[in-house]
């Protein structure tokens, strides 16, 4: 089965723009259009319009590598085009890629933020983040508050 898939697969699109390793990507559909967001060692977050094969936005707010990017399901439900990024600079940032602006920063971690995930319930209102500070935090995206810190990990 895998050999059949591999032999019939082909490159559909290629996007260029980052100047260093792309570390993370995510995919979503807004208003029947396909988008990819990407984060890189070049410290930028970029948004790509898949259907038109072009970059539509670039954000330069992180001080170091972007470890994780996700389209915000919470904001999508509220008809906003927002991505969220986590970085070694110990921040989580929210970017409105339609209006080209930063809209929120979560900065309670004390180590690199390595991963983020929106809740599959409550239309993505809650965000979990994992960090090198050996914690997982639960955030309320609507209020921008850290709701709980899960301790117990011995490593990031």
Short mmCIF file of C-alpha atoms in Angstrom, two decimals:
data_model
loop_
_atom_site.label_atom_id
_atom_site.label_comp_id
_atom_site.label_asym_id
_atom_site.label_seq_id
_atom_site.Cartn_x
_atom_site.Cartn_y
_atom_site.Cartn_z
CA UNK A 1 0.00 0.00 0.00
CA UNK A 2 2.73 2.48 0.97
CA UNK A 3 4.71 1.70 -2.21
CA UNK A 4 1.63 2.49 -4.33
CA UNK A 5 1.16 5.80 -2.50
CA UNK A 6 4.86 6.67 -2.76
CA UNK A 7 5.12 5.87 -6.47
CA UNK A 8 2.01 7.90 -7.34
CA UNK A 9 2.73 10.92 -5.13
CA UNK A 10 4.11 14.10 -6.64
CA UNK A 11 4.98 17.62 -5.55
CA UNK A 12 1.92 19.85 -5.86
CA UNK A 13 3.17 23.18 -4.47
CA UNK A 14 6.40 24.65 -3.22
CA UNK A 15 6.64 27.84 -1.16
CA UNK A 16 9.80 29.88 -0.75
CA UNK A 17 10.49 32.77 1.58
CA UNK A 18 12.06 31.55 4.80
CA UNK A 19 15.81 32.05 5.04
CA UNK A 20 16.47 29.19 7.46
CA UNK A 21 15.03 25.80 8.42
CA UNK A 22 11.23 25.58 8.57
CA UNK A 23 10.48 23.96 11.92
CA UNK A 24 6.68 23.87 12.05
CA UNK A 25 3.61 24.12 9.80
CA UNK A 26 -0.16 23.99 10.08
CA UNK A 27 -3.01 23.89 7.55
CA UNK A 28 -6.53 25.34 7.61
CA UNK A 29 -9.40 26.51 5.44
CA UNK A 30 -10.92 30.01 5.78
CA UNK A 31 -13.79 31.14 3.55
CA UNK A 32 -13.25 28.16 1.23
CA UNK A 33 -9.57 29.08 0.73
CA UNK A 34 -6.66 26.88 1.81
CA UNK A 35 -3.84 28.30 3.96
CA UNK A 36 -0.59 27.07 5.43
CA UNK A 37 1.27 28.83 8.21
CA UNK A 38 4.92 28.15 8.94
CA UNK A 39 7.47 28.97 11.60
CA UNK A 40 11.21 28.96 11.11
CA UNK A 41 14.65 29.25 12.64
CA UNK A 42 14.74 32.62 10.83
CA UNK A 43 12.39 33.86 13.61
CA UNK A 44 9.52 34.59 11.22
CA UNK A 45 5.98 33.32 10.98
CA UNK A 46 4.59 33.20 7.45
CA UNK A 47 1.13 32.57 6.02
CA UNK A 48 0.70 31.10 2.55
CA UNK A 49 -2.37 31.07 0.30
CA UNK A 50 -2.28 27.55 -1.14
CA UNK A 51 -4.82 28.22 -3.89
CA UNK A 52 -2.90 31.23 -5.24
CA UNK A 53 0.51 29.70 -4.50
CA UNK A 54 1.86 32.79 -2.72
CA UNK A 55 2.87 34.18 0.65
CA UNK A 56 0.28 36.62 1.99
CA UNK A 57 1.81 37.56 5.36
CA UNK A 58 5.04 37.54 7.34
CA UNK A 59 5.42 38.35 11.04
CA UNK A 60 8.69 39.27 12.77
CA UNK A 61 8.01 39.35 16.51
CA UNK A 62 9.87 36.44 18.03
CA UNK A 63 13.44 36.90 19.24
CA UNK A 64 14.43 33.34 18.32
CA UNK A 65 13.15 30.18 16.60
CA UNK A 66 9.42 29.57 16.23
CA UNK A 67 8.88 26.07 17.61
CA UNK A 68 5.19 25.65 16.86
CA UNK A 69 2.46 27.38 14.83
CA UNK A 70 -1.26 26.65 14.80
CA UNK A 71 -4.31 28.25 13.26
CA UNK A 72 -6.52 29.41 16.14
CA UNK A 73 -9.75 27.43 16.09
CA UNK A 74 -11.18 29.81 18.70
CA UNK A 75 -10.65 32.89 16.53
CA UNK A 76 -11.73 31.00 13.40
CA UNK A 77 -15.06 30.26 15.07
CA UNK A 78 -15.41 34.03 15.67
CA UNK A 79 -14.65 34.79 11.99
CA UNK A 80 -11.12 36.06 12.61
CA UNK A 81 -8.06 34.88 10.71
CA UNK A 82 -5.57 34.25 13.51
CA UNK A 83 -2.53 32.06 13.97
CA UNK A 84 -0.71 31.31 17.19
CA UNK A 85 3.03 30.76 17.54
CA UNK A 86 5.29 29.51 20.32
CA UNK A 87 8.99 30.23 20.58
CA UNK A 88 12.26 29.76 22.43
CA UNK A 89 11.86 33.41 23.46
CA UNK A 90 9.36 32.07 26.10
CA UNK A 91 6.34 33.69 24.47
CA UNK A 92 3.16 32.59 22.76
CA UNK A 93 1.93 35.15 20.25
CA UNK A 94 -1.33 35.54 18.36
CA UNK A 95 -1.28 37.15 14.91
CA UNK A 96 -4.23 38.38 12.86
CA UNK A 97 -3.06 37.58 9.34
CA UNK A 98 -5.95 39.34 7.63
CA UNK A 99 -5.30 42.64 9.44
CA UNK A 100 -1.49 42.16 9.66
CA UNK A 101 -1.12 42.71 13.40
CA UNK A 102 -0.15 41.04 16.66
CA UNK A 103 -3.18 40.75 18.93
CA UNK A 104 -2.07 38.86 22.07
CA UNK A 105 1.04 37.69 23.91
CA UNK A 106 1.13 35.02 26.62
CA UNK A 107 4.41 35.29 28.54
CA UNK A 108 4.10 33.36 31.82
CA UNK A 109 6.47 30.50 30.91
CA UNK A 110 10.08 30.79 32.11
CA UNK A 111 11.57 28.50 29.45
CA UNK A 112 11.25 27.88 25.73
CA UNK A 113 7.70 27.08 24.64
CA UNK A 114 7.96 23.95 22.52
CA UNK A 115 4.39 23.06 21.66
CA UNK A 116 0.84 24.41 21.66
CA UNK A 117 -2.55 22.82 21.07
CA UNK A 118 -6.07 24.26 21.00
CA UNK A 119 -8.87 22.38 22.76
CA UNK A 120 -11.11 20.29 20.52
CA UNK A 121 -14.06 21.41 22.71
CA UNK A 122 -15.54 24.86 23.49
CA UNK A 123 -14.62 25.89 19.93
CA UNK A 124 -10.92 25.99 20.79
CA UNK A 125 -11.25 28.47 23.66
CA UNK A 126 -8.51 26.75 25.65
CA UNK A 127 -4.86 26.43 24.73
CA UNK A 128 -2.27 24.08 26.23
CA UNK A 129 1.41 24.90 26.01
CA UNK A 130 4.44 22.81 26.90
CA UNK A 131 7.71 24.39 27.95
CA UNK A 132 11.33 23.79 28.91
CA UNK A 133 10.35 25.18 32.33
CA UNK A 134 9.01 21.63 32.90
CA UNK A 135 5.37 22.74 32.95
CA UNK A 136 2.27 22.53 30.85
CA UNK A 137 -0.01 25.55 31.07
CA UNK A 138 -3.70 25.77 30.34
CA UNK A 139 -4.77 29.15 28.96
CA UNK A 140 -8.14 30.76 28.36
CA UNK A 141 -7.77 32.37 24.93
CA UNK A 142 -10.86 34.56 25.41
CA UNK A 143 -9.59 36.18 28.64
CA UNK A 144 -5.81 35.76 27.99
CA UNK A 145 -5.43 34.21 31.46
CA UNK A 146 -3.30 31.28 32.55
CA UNK A 147 -5.84 28.97 34.21
CA UNK A 148 -3.65 26.16 35.52
CA UNK A 149 -0.04 25.01 35.68
CA UNK A 150 0.60 21.28 35.43
CA UNK A 151 3.84 20.42 37.26
CA UNK A 152 5.64 17.13 37.61
CA UNK A 153 7.77 16.85 34.49
CA UNK A 154 11.49 16.48 35.10
CA UNK A 155 12.46 17.83 31.71
CA UNK A 156 11.09 20.13 29.04
#
